Amino acid sequence: KLTPLLEGAPNFRSIPGLPIYGVAIPTAAGLRRVLDALGAARGRRRVVWVNLREEPVTYINGAPFVVREAARPFANLEYTGIDATRLEDMEARLRADVLREAGRCGGQVLVAHEGAGFQVVDAWEGASEADVQTPAALYAELAEDGYAVEYVRLPITDEKAPKDADFGALLDKLWRPPTGAALVFNCQMGRGRTTTGMVIAALVTLRRAVGAAAASGGGSLRWALPPAPLPGLPPWFVAPAGAGAGADGPPSSLPPGSHGAAASADADL
């Protein structure tokens, strides 16, 4: 069972012993609950939030919505190869389209929710200027409210490996995160892409720690499991009993793009 259970933030979880977290795409209220749980209110702790969704998202009354084909309401639209700049431009245009549609329909827009038994349930939602936000605008609002959150958009196609450029962008972002920062990943359901991001973040975090320990001890910067837990790292990150230092550790250079040795499914529109 996942704990804590945060309303509006399905599948919220962490890697034991590391400041790395995953979650499905949250509601606006759920996002605040996650940031509160991580101590980001009033700037007490930095949070780097990486959104791995590939589809354009818009928030209406605090709930995330995406565009889907009417004949395939539960199938993701794929935009393989799209970059964050283009995707966020699409989200801005989606928000404008929603507001334009609402203007023709008495300030409301027709959306589809997922009901029991995977049934599509139509509903009208109020959609004023204040009711409709892009993800970037939502995170900017949270920052203005005093939450120490940095928003990163890195679109990755569902059920596919990240592209080389995606790996590079993640490494550049994760190699030297702010001191004490929490790293949070989300996709749609908080499973596939989110887990991929969490694993990459864990590997980078542990690699940085091993490199820093080796550098401080005058050793080489090769991958090696420590014989005893390193300060600040989980107790499970050690060499197997009796194996000695460096077990299971093939030599490794620093990751490409690094700068040093020490570093509720969506409703449908």
mmCIF file of C-alpha atoms in Angstrom:
data_model
loop_
_atom_site.group_PDB
_atom_site.id
_atom_site.type_symbol
_atom_site.label_atom_id
_atom_site.label_comp_id
_atom_site.label_asym_id
_atom_site.label_seq_id
_atom_site.Cartn_x
_atom_site.Cartn_y
_atom_site.Cartn_z
ATOM 1 C CA LYS A 1 0.000 0.000 0.000
ATOM 2 C CA LEU A 2 1.330 3.411 -0.975
ATOM 3 C CA THR A 3 1.696 5.901 1.845
ATOM 4 C CA PRO A 4 0.934 8.633 2.409
ATOM 5 C CA LEU A 5 -2.292 8.684 0.417
ATOM 6 C CA LEU A 6 -2.707 12.221 -0.894
ATOM 7 C CA GLU A 7 -6.079 13.141 -2.356
ATOM 8 C CA GLY A 8 -5.712 14.386 -5.917
ATOM 9 C CA ALA A 9 -2.228 12.861 -6.257
ATOM 10 C CA PRO A 10 -2.679 9.189 -7.234
ATOM 11 C CA ASN A 11 0.237 6.750 -6.994
ATOM 12 C CA PHE A 12 2.338 9.128 -4.908
ATOM 13 C CA ARG A 13 5.407 7.247 -3.685
ATOM 14 C CA SER A 14 9.135 7.560 -3.054
ATOM 15 C CA ILE A 15 12.341 5.555 -3.358
ATOM 16 C CA PRO A 16 13.259 4.601 0.228
ATOM 17 C CA GLY A 17 16.250 6.564 1.459
ATOM 18 C CA LEU A 18 16.396 8.936 -1.506
ATOM 19 C CA PRO A 19 14.648 12.293 -2.128
ATOM 20 C CA ILE A 20 13.017 10.933 -5.298
ATOM 21 C CA TYR A 21 9.246 10.774 -5.764
ATOM 22 C CA GLY A 22 6.691 9.756 -8.369
ATOM 23 C CA VAL A 23 3.000 10.520 -8.875
ATOM 24 C CA ALA A 24 0.279 10.477 -11.503
ATOM 25 C CA ILE A 25 -0.650 13.837 -12.962
ATOM 26 C CA PRO A 26 -2.195 15.617 -9.981
ATOM 27 C CA THR A 27 -5.103 17.971 -9.652
ATOM 28 C CA ALA A 28 -4.205 21.521 -8.661
ATOM 29 C CA ALA A 29 -5.225 20.753 -5.060
ATOM 30 C CA GLY A 30 -3.312 17.460 -5.151
ATOM 31 C CA LEU A 31 -0.219 19.263 -6.382
ATOM 32 C CA ARG A 32 -0.354 21.588 -3.394
ATOM 33 C CA ARG A 33 -0.724 18.608 -1.070
ATOM 34 C CA VAL A 34 2.391 16.972 -2.541
ATOM 35 C CA LEU A 35 4.395 20.180 -2.189
ATOM 36 C CA ASP A 36 3.160 20.600 1.389
ATOM 37 C CA ALA A 37 4.135 16.998 2.181
ATOM 38 C CA LEU A 38 7.626 17.620 0.785
ATOM 39 C CA GLY A 39 8.103 20.830 2.768
ATOM 40 C CA ALA A 40 8.135 23.225 -0.184
ATOM 41 C CA ALA A 41 5.767 25.777 1.375
ATOM 42 C CA ARG A 42 7.291 29.160 2.209
ATOM 43 C CA GLY A 43 10.474 28.153 0.417
ATOM 44 C CA ARG A 44 11.605 25.724 3.107
ATOM 45 C CA ARG A 45 12.714 23.073 0.601
ATOM 46 C CA ARG A 46 13.353 23.170 -3.117
ATOM 47 C CA VAL A 47 11.375 20.809 -5.337
ATOM 48 C CA VAL A 48 12.314 20.049 -8.938
ATOM 49 C CA TRP A 49 9.142 18.759 -10.636
ATOM 50 C CA VAL A 50 9.607 16.956 -13.966
ATOM 51 C CA ASN A 51 6.427 16.487 -16.022
ATOM 52 C CA LEU A 52 6.945 13.665 -18.540
ATOM 53 C CA ARG A 53 3.517 13.917 -20.190
ATOM 54 C CA GLU A 54 3.656 14.103 -23.967
ATOM 55 C CA GLU A 55 0.076 15.251 -24.576
ATOM 56 C CA PRO A 56 -0.970 18.895 -24.260
ATOM 57 C CA VAL A 57 -2.697 19.368 -20.893
ATOM 58 C CA THR A 58 -4.974 22.106 -19.641
ATOM 59 C CA TYR A 59 -6.373 22.558 -16.141
ATOM 60 C CA ILE A 60 -10.068 23.449 -15.857
ATOM 61 C CA ASN A 61 -11.277 24.226 -12.338
ATOM 62 C CA GLY A 62 -8.179 22.538 -10.984
ATOM 63 C CA ALA A 63 -8.556 19.254 -12.879
ATOM 64 C CA PRO A 64 -6.250 18.158 -15.742
ATOM 65 C CA PHE A 65 -7.807 17.556 -19.157
ATOM 66 C CA VAL A 66 -6.350 16.435 -22.488
ATOM 67 C CA VAL A 67 -7.615 16.176 -26.051
ATOM 68 C CA ARG A 68 -8.634 12.721 -27.254
ATOM 69 C CA GLU A 69 -10.170 11.280 -30.418
ATOM 70 C CA ALA A 70 -13.926 10.787 -29.977
ATOM 71 C CA ALA A 71 -13.691 7.199 -31.271
ATOM 72 C CA ARG A 72 -10.757 6.339 -28.952
ATOM 73 C CA PRO A 73 -11.343 8.258 -25.724
ATOM 74 C CA PHE A 74 -8.959 6.136 -23.645
ATOM 75 C CA ALA A 75 -6.040 6.128 -26.099
ATOM 76 C CA ASN A 76 -3.227 8.660 -25.818
ATOM 77 C CA LEU A 77 -2.465 10.903 -28.769
ATOM 78 C CA GLU A 78 1.209 10.501 -29.613
ATOM 79 C CA TYR A 79 3.514 13.372 -30.498
ATOM 80 C CA THR A 80 6.776 11.427 -30.645
ATOM 81 C CA GLY A 81 9.755 13.749 -30.936
ATOM 82 C CA ILE A 82 7.956 16.885 -29.770
ATOM 83 C CA ASP A 83 10.021 19.210 -27.598
ATOM 84 C CA ALA A 84 8.931 21.117 -24.520
ATOM 85 C CA THR A 85 8.768 24.500 -26.254
ATOM 86 C CA ARG A 86 6.396 23.294 -28.947
ATOM 87 C CA LEU A 87 4.313 21.319 -26.443
ATOM 88 C CA GLU A 88 3.861 24.295 -24.138
ATOM 89 C CA ASP A 89 2.889 26.418 -27.143
ATOM 90 C CA MET A 90 0.209 23.821 -27.940
ATOM 91 C CA GLU A 91 -1.003 24.013 -24.339
ATOM 92 C CA ALA A 92 -1.326 27.788 -24.591
ATOM 93 C CA ARG A 93 -3.347 27.404 -27.786
ATOM 94 C CA LEU A 94 -5.479 24.675 -26.174
ATOM 95 C CA ARG A 95 -6.318 27.037 -23.325
ATOM 96 C CA ALA A 96 -7.287 29.726 -25.846
ATOM 97 C CA ASP A 97 -9.490 27.219 -27.712
ATOM 98 C CA VAL A 98 -11.242 26.226 -24.469
ATOM 99 C CA LEU A 99 -11.961 29.841 -23.582
ATOM 100 C CA ARG A 100 -13.176 30.584 -27.108
ATOM 101 C CA GLU A 101 -15.519 27.567 -26.956
ATOM 102 C CA ALA A 102 -16.775 28.650 -23.535
ATOM 103 C CA GLY A 103 -17.485 32.104 -24.906
ATOM 104 C CA ARG A 104 -19.867 30.536 -27.421
ATOM 105 C CA CYS A 105 -21.539 28.329 -24.789
ATOM 106 C CA GLY A 106 -22.431 30.680 -21.987
ATOM 107 C CA GLY A 107 -19.143 30.423 -20.129
ATOM 108 C CA GLN A 108 -19.070 26.625 -20.091
ATOM 109 C CA VAL A 109 -17.278 23.910 -22.036
ATOM 110 C CA LEU A 110 -18.360 20.305 -22.582
ATOM 111 C CA VAL A 111 -15.837 17.794 -21.263
ATOM 112 C CA ALA A 112 -15.793 14.032 -20.742
ATOM 113 C CA HIS A 113 -15.076 12.282 -17.454
ATOM 114 C CA GLU A 114 -14.325 8.607 -16.947
ATOM 115 C CA GLY A 115 -17.200 6.922 -15.129
ATOM 116 C CA ALA A 116 -17.574 3.477 -13.610
ATOM 117 C CA GLY A 117 -16.714 0.609 -15.929
ATOM 118 C CA PHE A 118 -14.683 2.834 -18.284
ATOM 119 C CA GLN A 119 -17.767 4.734 -19.349
ATOM 120 C CA VAL A 120 -17.399 8.207 -20.847
ATOM 121 C CA VAL A 121 -19.607 10.674 -19.003
ATOM 122 C CA ASP A 122 -20.173 14.111 -20.548
ATOM 123 C CA ALA A 123 -20.366 17.126 -18.267
ATOM 124 C CA TRP A 124 -20.355 20.905 -18.505
ATOM 125 C CA GLU A 125 -17.564 22.791 -16.756
ATOM 126 C CA GLY A 126 -17.402 26.507 -16.082
ATOM 127 C CA ALA A 127 -14.471 27.963 -17.985
ATOM 128 C CA SER A 128 -13.627 31.568 -17.197
ATOM 129 C CA GLU A 129 -10.176 33.108 -17.624
ATOM 130 C CA ALA A 130 -9.401 32.235 -14.003
ATOM 131 C CA ASP A 131 -10.752 28.686 -14.328
ATOM 132 C CA VAL A 132 -8.476 27.571 -17.192
ATOM 133 C CA GLN A 133 -4.698 27.271 -16.757
ATOM 134 C CA THR A 134 -1.782 25.716 -18.567
ATOM 135 C CA PRO A 135 0.495 23.538 -16.405
ATOM 136 C CA ALA A 136 3.265 26.142 -16.675
ATOM 137 C CA ALA A 137 0.892 28.846 -15.396
ATOM 138 C CA LEU A 138 -0.233 26.624 -12.515
ATOM 139 C CA TYR A 139 3.332 26.003 -11.347
ATOM 140 C CA ALA A 140 4.168 29.697 -11.764
ATOM 141 C CA GLU A 141 1.190 30.518 -9.547
ATOM 142 C CA LEU A 142 2.451 28.091 -6.911
ATOM 143 C CA ALA A 143 5.879 29.742 -7.003
ATOM 144 C CA GLU A 144 4.213 33.130 -6.506
ATOM 145 C CA ASP A 145 2.368 31.661 -3.506
ATOM 146 C CA GLY A 146 5.695 30.858 -1.877
ATOM 147 C CA TYR A 147 6.277 27.252 -2.932
ATOM 148 C CA ALA A 148 9.914 26.594 -3.851
ATOM 149 C CA VAL A 149 9.117 24.574 -6.975
ATOM 150 C CA GLU A 150 10.972 24.456 -10.291
ATOM 151 C CA TYR A 151 8.861 23.105 -13.153
ATOM 152 C CA VAL A 152 10.499 21.099 -15.954
ATOM 153 C CA ARG A 153 8.586 19.803 -18.976
ATOM 154 C CA LEU A 154 10.203 16.846 -20.739
ATOM 155 C CA PRO A 155 7.730 15.071 -23.059
ATOM 156 C CA ILE A 156 8.280 11.322 -23.510
ATOM 157 C CA THR A 157 6.067 8.944 -25.492
ATOM 158 C CA ASP A 158 4.182 6.438 -23.334
ATOM 159 C CA GLU A 159 5.498 2.854 -23.336
ATOM 160 C CA LYS A 160 8.675 3.895 -25.161
ATOM 161 C CA ALA A 161 12.236 4.503 -24.012
ATOM 162 C CA PRO A 162 13.357 8.120 -23.716
ATOM 163 C CA LYS A 163 15.275 9.464 -26.698
ATOM 164 C CA ASP A 164 19.004 10.198 -26.373
ATOM 165 C CA ALA A 165 18.209 13.896 -26.143
ATOM 166 C CA ASP A 166 15.755 13.180 -23.317
ATOM 167 C CA PHE A 167 18.420 11.281 -21.378
ATOM 168 C CA GLY A 168 20.812 14.174 -21.881
ATOM 169 C CA ALA A 169 18.267 16.720 -20.691
ATOM 170 C CA LEU A 170 17.509 14.639 -17.595
ATOM 171 C CA LEU A 171 21.180 14.198 -16.760
ATOM 172 C CA ASP A 172 21.855 17.909 -17.114
ATOM 173 C CA LYS A 173 18.947 18.659 -14.778
ATOM 174 C CA LEU A 174 19.667 15.907 -12.239
ATOM 175 C CA TRP A 175 23.449 15.952 -12.026
ATOM 176 C CA ARG A 176 23.605 19.039 -9.810
ATOM 177 C CA PRO A 177 20.172 19.600 -8.267
ATOM 178 C CA PRO A 178 19.732 22.257 -5.573
ATOM 179 C CA THR A 179 21.078 21.137 -2.210
ATOM 180 C CA GLY A 180 18.475 19.102 -0.324
ATOM 181 C CA ALA A 181 15.970 19.280 -3.184
ATOM 182 C CA ALA A 182 13.217 16.745 -3.725
ATOM 183 C CA LEU A 183 12.990 15.351 -7.268
ATOM 184 C CA VAL A 184 9.421 14.598 -8.382
ATOM 185 C CA PHE A 185 8.325 12.892 -11.600
ATOM 186 C CA ASN A 186 4.866 12.549 -13.105
ATOM 187 C CA CYS A 187 3.323 11.248 -16.292
ATOM 188 C CA GLN A 188 -0.337 10.305 -16.792
ATOM 189 C CA MET A 189 -0.901 7.362 -14.461
ATOM 190 C CA GLY A 190 2.366 7.713 -12.557
ATOM 191 C CA ARG A 191 3.599 4.288 -13.637
ATOM 192 C CA GLY A 192 5.731 3.815 -16.772
ATOM 193 C CA ARG A 193 7.418 7.106 -17.601
ATOM 194 C CA THR A 194 7.323 8.218 -13.995
ATOM 195 C CA THR A 195 9.120 5.074 -12.870
ATOM 196 C CA THR A 196 11.669 5.508 -15.654
ATOM 197 C CA GLY A 197 12.398 9.034 -14.459
ATOM 198 C CA MET A 198 12.688 7.877 -10.851
ATOM 199 C CA VAL A 199 15.145 5.108 -11.780
ATOM 200 C CA ILE A 200 17.304 7.499 -13.814
ATOM 201 C CA ALA A 201 17.288 9.986 -10.935
ATOM 202 C CA ALA A 202 18.287 7.248 -8.474
ATOM 203 C CA LEU A 203 21.160 6.068 -10.657
ATOM 204 C CA VAL A 204 22.438 9.620 -11.108
ATOM 205 C CA THR A 205 22.109 10.416 -7.388
ATOM 206 C CA LEU A 206 23.968 7.280 -6.339
ATOM 207 C CA ARG A 207 26.625 7.761 -9.037
ATOM 208 C CA ARG A 208 27.273 11.291 -7.814
ATOM 209 C CA ALA A 209 27.589 10.101 -4.235
ATOM 210 C CA VAL A 210 30.058 7.347 -5.131
ATOM 211 C CA GLY A 211 32.105 9.758 -7.234
ATOM 212 C CA ALA A 212 32.161 12.346 -4.458
ATOM 213 C CA ALA A 213 33.220 9.741 -1.882
ATOM 214 C CA ALA A 214 35.972 8.460 -4.144
ATOM 215 C CA ALA A 215 37.197 11.993 -4.866
ATOM 216 C CA SER A 216 37.293 12.945 -1.188
ATOM 217 C CA GLY A 217 39.263 9.790 -0.409
ATOM 218 C CA GLY A 218 41.724 10.326 -3.221
ATOM 219 C CA GLY A 219 40.447 7.338 -5.189
ATOM 220 C CA SER A 220 39.436 7.034 -8.813
ATOM 221 C CA LEU A 221 35.993 8.066 -10.012
ATOM 222 C CA ARG A 222 34.854 4.582 -11.019
ATOM 223 C CA TRP A 223 31.538 2.979 -10.225
ATOM 224 C CA ALA A 224 31.842 0.976 -7.022
ATOM 225 C CA LEU A 225 29.381 -0.121 -4.366
ATOM 226 C CA PRO A 226 30.630 1.017 -0.958
ATOM 227 C CA PRO A 227 31.315 -1.627 1.704
ATOM 228 C CA ALA A 228 29.236 0.371 4.220
ATOM 229 C CA PRO A 229 26.421 2.918 3.762
ATOM 230 C CA LEU A 230 27.590 6.396 2.822
ATOM 231 C CA PRO A 231 26.243 9.383 4.776
ATOM 232 C CA GLY A 232 22.894 10.518 3.461
ATOM 233 C CA LEU A 233 22.336 7.435 1.290
ATOM 234 C CA PRO A 234 19.979 4.507 1.875
ATOM 235 C CA PRO A 235 21.290 1.533 3.865
ATOM 236 C CA TRP A 236 20.578 -0.853 0.996
ATOM 237 C CA PHE A 237 23.180 0.830 -1.247
ATOM 238 C CA VAL A 238 26.166 -1.305 -0.216
ATOM 239 C CA ALA A 239 28.292 -4.079 -1.671
ATOM 240 C CA PRO A 240 27.003 -7.634 -1.057
ATOM 241 C CA ALA A 241 28.208 -9.167 2.195
ATOM 242 C CA GLY A 242 31.704 -10.601 1.788
ATOM 243 C CA ALA A 243 32.218 -9.043 -1.630
ATOM 244 C CA GLY A 244 34.332 -6.121 -0.469
ATOM 245 C CA ALA A 245 34.474 -2.620 -1.843
ATOM 246 C CA GLY A 246 33.936 -2.175 -5.546
ATOM 247 C CA ALA A 247 31.771 -5.279 -6.030
ATOM 248 C CA ASP A 248 29.431 -5.239 -8.981
ATOM 249 C CA GLY A 249 31.156 -2.122 -10.193
ATOM 250 C CA PRO A 250 32.274 -1.911 -13.812
ATOM 251 C CA PRO A 251 34.360 1.194 -14.526
ATOM 252 C CA SER A 252 32.300 4.129 -15.693
ATOM 253 C CA SER A 253 33.053 7.619 -16.911
ATOM 254 C CA LEU A 254 30.958 10.593 -15.910
ATOM 255 C CA PRO A 255 27.543 10.762 -17.601
ATOM 256 C CA PRO A 256 27.332 12.775 -20.826
ATOM 257 C CA GLY A 257 26.221 16.313 -20.113
ATOM 258 C CA SER A 258 27.507 16.277 -16.518
ATOM 259 C CA HIS A 259 29.490 19.209 -15.201
ATOM 260 C CA GLY A 260 31.649 17.705 -12.500
ATOM 261 C CA ALA A 261 32.369 14.681 -10.387
ATOM 262 C CA ALA A 262 30.095 15.452 -7.470
ATOM 263 C CA ALA A 263 26.485 15.956 -8.082
ATOM 264 C CA SER A 264 -6.390 9.535 -11.448
ATOM 265 C CA ALA A 265 -6.052 9.250 -15.057
ATOM 266 C CA ASP A 266 -6.832 12.442 -16.921
ATOM 267 C CA ALA A 267 -10.345 13.328 -17.872
ATOM 268 C CA ASP A 268 -10.774 13.995 -21.565
ATOM 269 C CA LEU A 269 -11.713 17.207 -23.294
#
